[in-house]
Coordinates of C-alpha atoms in Angstrom, one line a residue:
M22 CA 0.1 0.2 0.1
R23 CA 2.7 2.3 0.8
N24 CA 4.6 1.8 -2.5
T25 CA 1.4 2.3 -4.5
L26 CA 0.9 5.8 -2.6
I27 CA 4.5 6.6 -3.4
I28 CA 3.7 6.1 -7.2
I29 CA 0.7 7.8 -7.2
I30 CA 2.3 10.9 -5.5
L31 CA 5.3 10.4 -7.9
L32 CA 2.9 10.6 -10.9
S33 CA 1.0 13.6 -9.5
L34 CA 4.1 15.6 -9.1
I35 CA 5.2 14.6 -12.8
S36 CA 1.7 15.7 -14.0
C37 CA 1.7 19.3 -12.4
K38 CA 5.0 20.1 -14.0
P39 CA 4.1 23.6 -15.6
I40 CA 3.4 24.2 -19.2
R41 CA 5.7 26.8 -20.7
K42 CA 5.9 28.5 -24.0
T43 CA 9.3 27.6 -25.9
E44 CA 10.3 29.6 -28.9
L45 CA 13.1 28.6 -31.6
V46 CA 14.0 31.1 -34.1
G47 CA 17.1 31.2 -36.9
V48 CA 18.0 31.0 -40.6
A49 CA 17.6 28.2 -42.6
Q50 CA 17.1 27.2 -46.3
G51 CA 18.0 30.8 -47.4
S52 CA 15.3 32.3 -45.0
Y53 CA 14.1 32.2 -41.3
Y54 CA 12.3 29.8 -39.1
S55 CA 9.9 30.1 -35.9
I56 CA 8.9 27.4 -34.1
T57 CA 6.9 27.8 -30.9
Y58 CA 5.5 25.0 -28.6
F59 CA 3.9 24.4 -25.3
S60 CA 5.2 21.7 -23.1
N61 CA 6.2 20.7 -19.7
L62 CA 9.7 19.4 -20.9
S63 CA 12.7 19.8 -18.8
E64 CA 15.4 22.1 -20.3
E65 CA 17.5 18.9 -21.0
E66 CA 14.6 17.6 -23.1
K67 CA 14.1 20.9 -24.8
T68 CA 17.7 20.8 -25.8
L69 CA 17.2 17.2 -27.5
I70 CA 14.1 18.7 -29.3
S71 CA 16.4 21.7 -30.4
E72 CA 19.0 19.3 -31.8
G73 CA 16.5 17.0 -33.4
I74 CA 15.1 20.2 -35.3
D75 CA 18.8 21.1 -36.4
S76 CA 19.3 17.6 -37.9
I77 CA 15.8 17.7 -39.6
F78 CA 17.4 21.1 -41.5
N79 CA 20.5 19.5 -41.8
A80 CA 19.3 16.3 -43.7
V81 CA 16.8 18.2 -45.8
N82 CA 19.9 20.1 -46.6
K83 CA 21.9 17.3 -47.8
S84 CA 19.1 16.2 -49.8
V85 CA 17.6 18.9 -51.8
S86 CA 19.6 22.1 -51.4
L87 CA 20.9 23.6 -54.5
W88 CA 23.3 25.6 -52.6
D89 CA 25.0 22.7 -51.5
E90 CA 27.1 21.0 -54.4
T91 CA 27.4 17.6 -52.4
S92 CA 23.6 17.6 -51.7
V93 CA 21.6 14.6 -53.6
I94 CA 19.7 17.1 -55.9
C95 CA 23.1 18.6 -57.1
R96 CA 24.7 15.2 -57.7
V97 CA 21.6 14.2 -59.6
N98 CA 21.5 17.4 -61.6
A99 CA 25.2 16.6 -62.2
N100 CA 24.8 13.2 -63.2
D101 CA 26.4 11.4 -60.6
S102 CA 26.0 7.8 -61.5
I103 CA 26.7 6.5 -58.1
V104 CA 24.3 8.9 -56.2
V105 CA 21.7 7.1 -53.9
L106 CA 18.1 8.7 -53.7
D107 CA 17.2 9.4 -49.9
D108 CA 13.9 9.4 -48.4
I109 CA 13.8 13.1 -48.4
F110 CA 14.6 13.4 -52.0
I111 CA 12.2 11.1 -53.3
G112 CA 9.3 12.7 -51.2
N113 CA 10.0 16.0 -52.5
F114 CA 9.9 14.1 -55.8
R115 CA 6.7 12.5 -55.4
W116 CA 4.9 15.9 -54.5
A117 CA 6.4 17.5 -57.4
E118 CA 5.2 14.8 -59.9
K119 CA 1.8 15.2 -58.1
A120 CA 1.8 18.7 -58.5
W121 CA 2.8 18.4 -62.0
Q122 CA -0.1 16.1 -63.0
L123 CA -2.8 18.4 -61.1
S124 CA -1.5 21.6 -62.8
G125 CA -1.4 20.0 -66.2
G126 CA 2.3 20.7 -66.4
A127 CA 2.3 24.0 -65.1
F128 CA 4.2 23.0 -61.9
D129 CA 7.3 21.5 -63.4
A130 CA 10.6 21.0 -61.2
T131 CA 12.6 20.8 -64.2
V132 CA 12.3 24.2 -64.6
A133 CA 15.9 24.7 -63.0
P134 CA 17.8 25.5 -66.1
L135 CA 15.4 28.3 -66.8
V136 CA 15.3 29.7 -63.0
E137 CA 19.2 29.6 -63.0
T138 CA 19.3 31.3 -66.5
Y139 CA 17.1 34.3 -65.1
G140 CA 19.6 34.4 -62.3
F141 CA 17.2 33.4 -59.4
L142 CA 19.4 30.6 -58.2
K143 CA 22.6 32.5 -58.6
K144 CA 23.5 35.9 -59.2
A145 CA 24.0 36.2 -63.1
E146 CA 24.1 38.4 -65.8
I147 CA 20.5 38.3 -67.4
D148 CA 20.7 37.9 -71.2
I149 CA 17.4 36.2 -72.4
T150 CA 16.8 35.9 -75.6
Q151 CA 14.0 33.9 -77.3
K152 CA 17.0 31.8 -78.8
T153 CA 17.8 31.1 -75.5
I154 CA 14.6 30.1 -73.9
D155 CA 13.9 27.8 -76.8
S156 CA 17.4 26.2 -76.5
L157 CA 16.4 25.3 -72.7
L158 CA 13.0 24.4 -73.3
Q159 CA 13.9 21.4 -75.1
F160 CA 15.1 19.5 -71.8
V161 CA 12.5 21.1 -69.7
G162 CA 9.7 18.5 -68.9
F163 CA 8.7 16.5 -65.9
E164 CA 8.1 13.8 -68.5
K165 CA 11.6 13.4 -69.2
I166 CA 12.8 12.2 -65.7
R167 CA 11.7 9.3 -63.2
I168 CA 12.8 7.5 -60.3
D169 CA 13.6 3.7 -60.5
G170 CA 13.9 2.4 -57.1
D171 CA 16.7 4.6 -55.5
K172 CA 18.1 5.9 -58.6
I173 CA 17.1 8.7 -61.0
I174 CA 16.6 7.9 -64.7
K175 CA 16.7 10.7 -67.3
D176 CA 15.6 10.7 -70.8
D177 CA 18.1 13.8 -71.5
P178 CA 21.2 14.3 -69.1
R179 CA 20.7 17.9 -69.2
V180 CA 17.5 17.7 -67.5
R181 CA 17.8 19.3 -64.0
L182 CA 15.7 19.5 -61.0
D183 CA 14.6 22.3 -58.6
F184 CA 12.5 21.5 -55.5
N185 CA 12.5 25.1 -54.3
A186 CA 8.5 25.3 -54.5
V187 CA 8.3 21.7 -52.4
A188 CA 11.1 21.7 -49.8
Q189 CA 10.1 24.6 -47.4
G190 CA 6.4 23.0 -47.1
Y191 CA 8.2 19.5 -46.7
T192 CA 10.6 20.7 -44.1
T193 CA 7.6 22.0 -42.3
D194 CA 5.8 19.0 -42.3
L195 CA 9.0 17.1 -41.3
I196 CA 9.2 19.5 -38.2
S197 CA 5.9 19.2 -37.4
N198 CA 5.6 15.6 -37.5
F199 CA 8.8 15.2 -35.3
L200 CA 7.4 17.3 -32.6
L201 CA 4.2 15.1 -32.8
K202 CA 6.1 11.9 -32.2
K203 CA 7.8 13.8 -29.1
G204 CA 4.4 14.4 -27.8
I205 CA 3.9 18.2 -28.5
K206 CA 0.8 18.4 -29.6
N207 CA 0.5 22.2 -29.4
H208 CA 2.9 23.8 -31.8
L209 CA 3.5 26.2 -34.7
V210 CA 6.0 25.7 -37.2
D211 CA 6.8 28.5 -39.9
V212 CA 9.8 27.6 -42.2
G213 CA 10.0 30.8 -44.7
G214 CA 6.2 31.5 -44.5
E215 CA 5.4 27.9 -45.1
I216 CA 3.2 27.4 -41.6
M217 CA 1.6 24.3 -39.8
A218 CA -0.2 24.8 -36.8
R219 CA -1.1 21.8 -34.5
G220 CA -3.4 22.0 -31.2
V221 CA -3.8 25.5 -29.7
K222 CA -1.9 27.8 -27.5
Q223 CA -1.8 27.9 -24.1
G224 CA -5.6 28.6 -22.5
G225 CA -6.9 26.6 -25.6
T226 CA -6.8 29.6 -28.1
P227 CA -6.3 28.9 -31.7
W228 CA -3.1 30.1 -33.3
I229 CA -3.4 33.2 -35.2
V230 CA -1.8 33.8 -38.8
G231 CA -1.5 36.9 -40.6
I232 CA -1.4 37.4 -44.4
E233 CA 1.0 40.0 -45.7
K234 CA -0.4 42.6 -47.9
P235 CA 1.0 42.9 -51.4
A236 CA 4.1 45.2 -51.4
P237 CA 4.9 47.5 -54.1
D238 CA 8.5 46.2 -54.0
K239 CA 10.6 43.7 -52.2
N240 CA 12.1 46.2 -49.6
A241 CA 8.7 47.7 -48.8
E242 CA 7.5 47.3 -44.9
R243 CA 5.7 44.0 -44.1
I244 CA 1.9 45.0 -43.3
I245 CA -0.5 42.3 -42.3
Q246 CA -3.7 42.6 -44.4
E247 CA -5.7 39.8 -42.7
S248 CA -5.5 37.5 -39.7
M249 CA -6.9 34.0 -39.4
P250 CA -7.4 31.5 -36.6
L251 CA -5.6 28.3 -37.6
T252 CA -5.8 24.7 -35.6
D253 CA -4.3 21.3 -37.4
R254 CA -4.1 23.1 -40.7
A255 CA -1.4 24.3 -42.7
V256 CA -1.0 28.0 -44.8
V257 CA 1.2 29.2 -47.2
T258 CA 1.2 32.5 -49.3
S259 CA 3.0 33.0 -52.4
G260 CA 3.6 36.1 -54.4
N261 CA 5.6 38.0 -56.7
Y262 CA 5.5 41.2 -55.1
R263 CA 8.9 40.5 -53.0
K264 CA 10.6 37.7 -55.4
Y265 CA 11.3 39.4 -58.7
I266 CA 14.5 40.5 -60.3
E267 CA 14.7 43.5 -62.9
D268 CA 15.7 43.7 -66.4
G269 CA 15.9 46.9 -68.1
G270 CA 13.2 48.3 -66.1
R271 CA 11.1 45.1 -66.2
R272 CA 9.9 43.2 -62.8
L273 CA 10.5 39.5 -63.9
S274 CA 8.5 37.1 -61.6
H275 CA 10.2 34.0 -60.0
S276 CA 7.4 31.9 -61.1
I277 CA 8.4 30.6 -64.5
N278 CA 5.8 29.2 -67.1
P279 CA 7.3 25.8 -68.3
R280 CA 5.5 25.9 -71.3
T281 CA 6.7 29.4 -72.4
G282 CA 9.8 29.6 -70.4
L283 CA 8.7 33.1 -69.6
P284 CA 7.8 34.3 -66.1
A285 CA 4.1 34.6 -65.2
T286 CA 2.2 37.5 -66.3
H287 CA -1.2 38.1 -64.7
D288 CA -3.0 40.4 -62.2
L289 CA -2.7 37.8 -59.3
L290 CA -0.2 39.1 -56.9
S291 CA -0.8 37.1 -53.7
A292 CA -2.1 33.4 -53.2
T293 CA -2.8 32.0 -49.9
V294 CA -3.6 28.3 -49.5
I295 CA -4.6 26.4 -46.3
A296 CA -4.6 22.7 -46.8
P297 CA -3.9 19.7 -44.5
T298 CA -0.2 19.8 -45.0
A299 CA 2.2 22.4 -45.6
T300 CA 3.7 20.5 -48.8
Q301 CA 0.4 20.5 -50.4
A302 CA -0.5 24.1 -49.8
D303 CA 3.4 25.0 -50.9
C304 CA 2.9 23.5 -54.2
L305 CA -0.9 24.5 -54.6
A306 CA 0.1 28.5 -53.9
T307 CA 2.9 28.0 -56.4
I308 CA 0.4 26.6 -58.9
C309 CA -1.9 29.5 -58.5
M310 CA 1.2 32.0 -59.2
I311 CA 2.0 30.5 -62.5
V312 CA -1.8 29.9 -64.1
G313 CA -3.2 32.8 -62.5
R314 CA -6.5 33.4 -60.9
E315 CA -9.4 32.1 -63.1
K316 CA -7.4 28.6 -63.7
A317 CA -6.4 28.6 -60.3
T318 CA -9.5 29.1 -59.0
E319 CA -11.0 26.5 -61.3
M320 CA -8.3 23.9 -59.7
L321 CA -8.7 24.7 -56.2
D322 CA -12.3 24.4 -56.4
T323 CA -11.9 20.8 -57.4
I324 CA -9.8 19.7 -54.2
P325 CA -11.5 18.4 -51.0
D326 CA -10.5 20.3 -47.5
V327 CA -8.6 23.0 -49.2
E328 CA -9.6 26.7 -48.7
Y329 CA -7.7 29.9 -50.5
I330 CA -7.7 33.8 -50.6
F331 CA -6.2 35.6 -53.4
L332 CA -5.1 39.2 -53.1
P333 CA -5.6 41.8 -54.2

């Protein structure tokens, strides 16, 4: 009886550990990250959580970063015959494949040669002519590349991949799932604007997420135009008002149409997609910025459990 009482007292003491807010912020994947969670973890346990998140960022970089020449994707693009695909690369590839199929080819992860030529991957002198575009388009097309086991098969060795429209959302989901597995049910993960909200804040109130007002230029002050409660959902906003380059007085959008090889031109400045996962929301928001308001509306209206907001 005495031992039973001791166990009950110990369990009571453990369960009474206060719930505290933890915030982790930093730089990753060429942008910021901000992670907030509520738990009764000890400082030592929080350190392990932080180290686990760092490991996820490192694993994603080693798999799909175009800025790390030793990454899996860079080795694939360089036609390294001995590179072995990992789960992160394959996961990004499969999502890119789904988005390509859903969009009828408007979303295409093989636009890497075009993105690089326009100077979005690395700073470069822009010298885009129709001849240059035509020469690149001949090896752009997701149908030209596929996975066989843990290897990539290309119809043309010049085909190259760019998972930048998938990777941040995918990373957000990886981190959120990691926190869930560690018993942290109430958290918000934001990786470069790709957001996943799980559970609630302390006191039972939902997480509040803001949607930025489209800005006149990339250096303009960030202003929140709308706010929304978010619970067990992801939200991603894609826009052309900050990610662009200037060429001869023209603004060239980072959203490249893989059919024409040209930056997208339409009146949609911002597309916000709310979906079950950040990866899905990331892909869908990117598609919207390529195809424009009318086609995006037609597409999104056919997808269950997805909401959207277009600005302006």
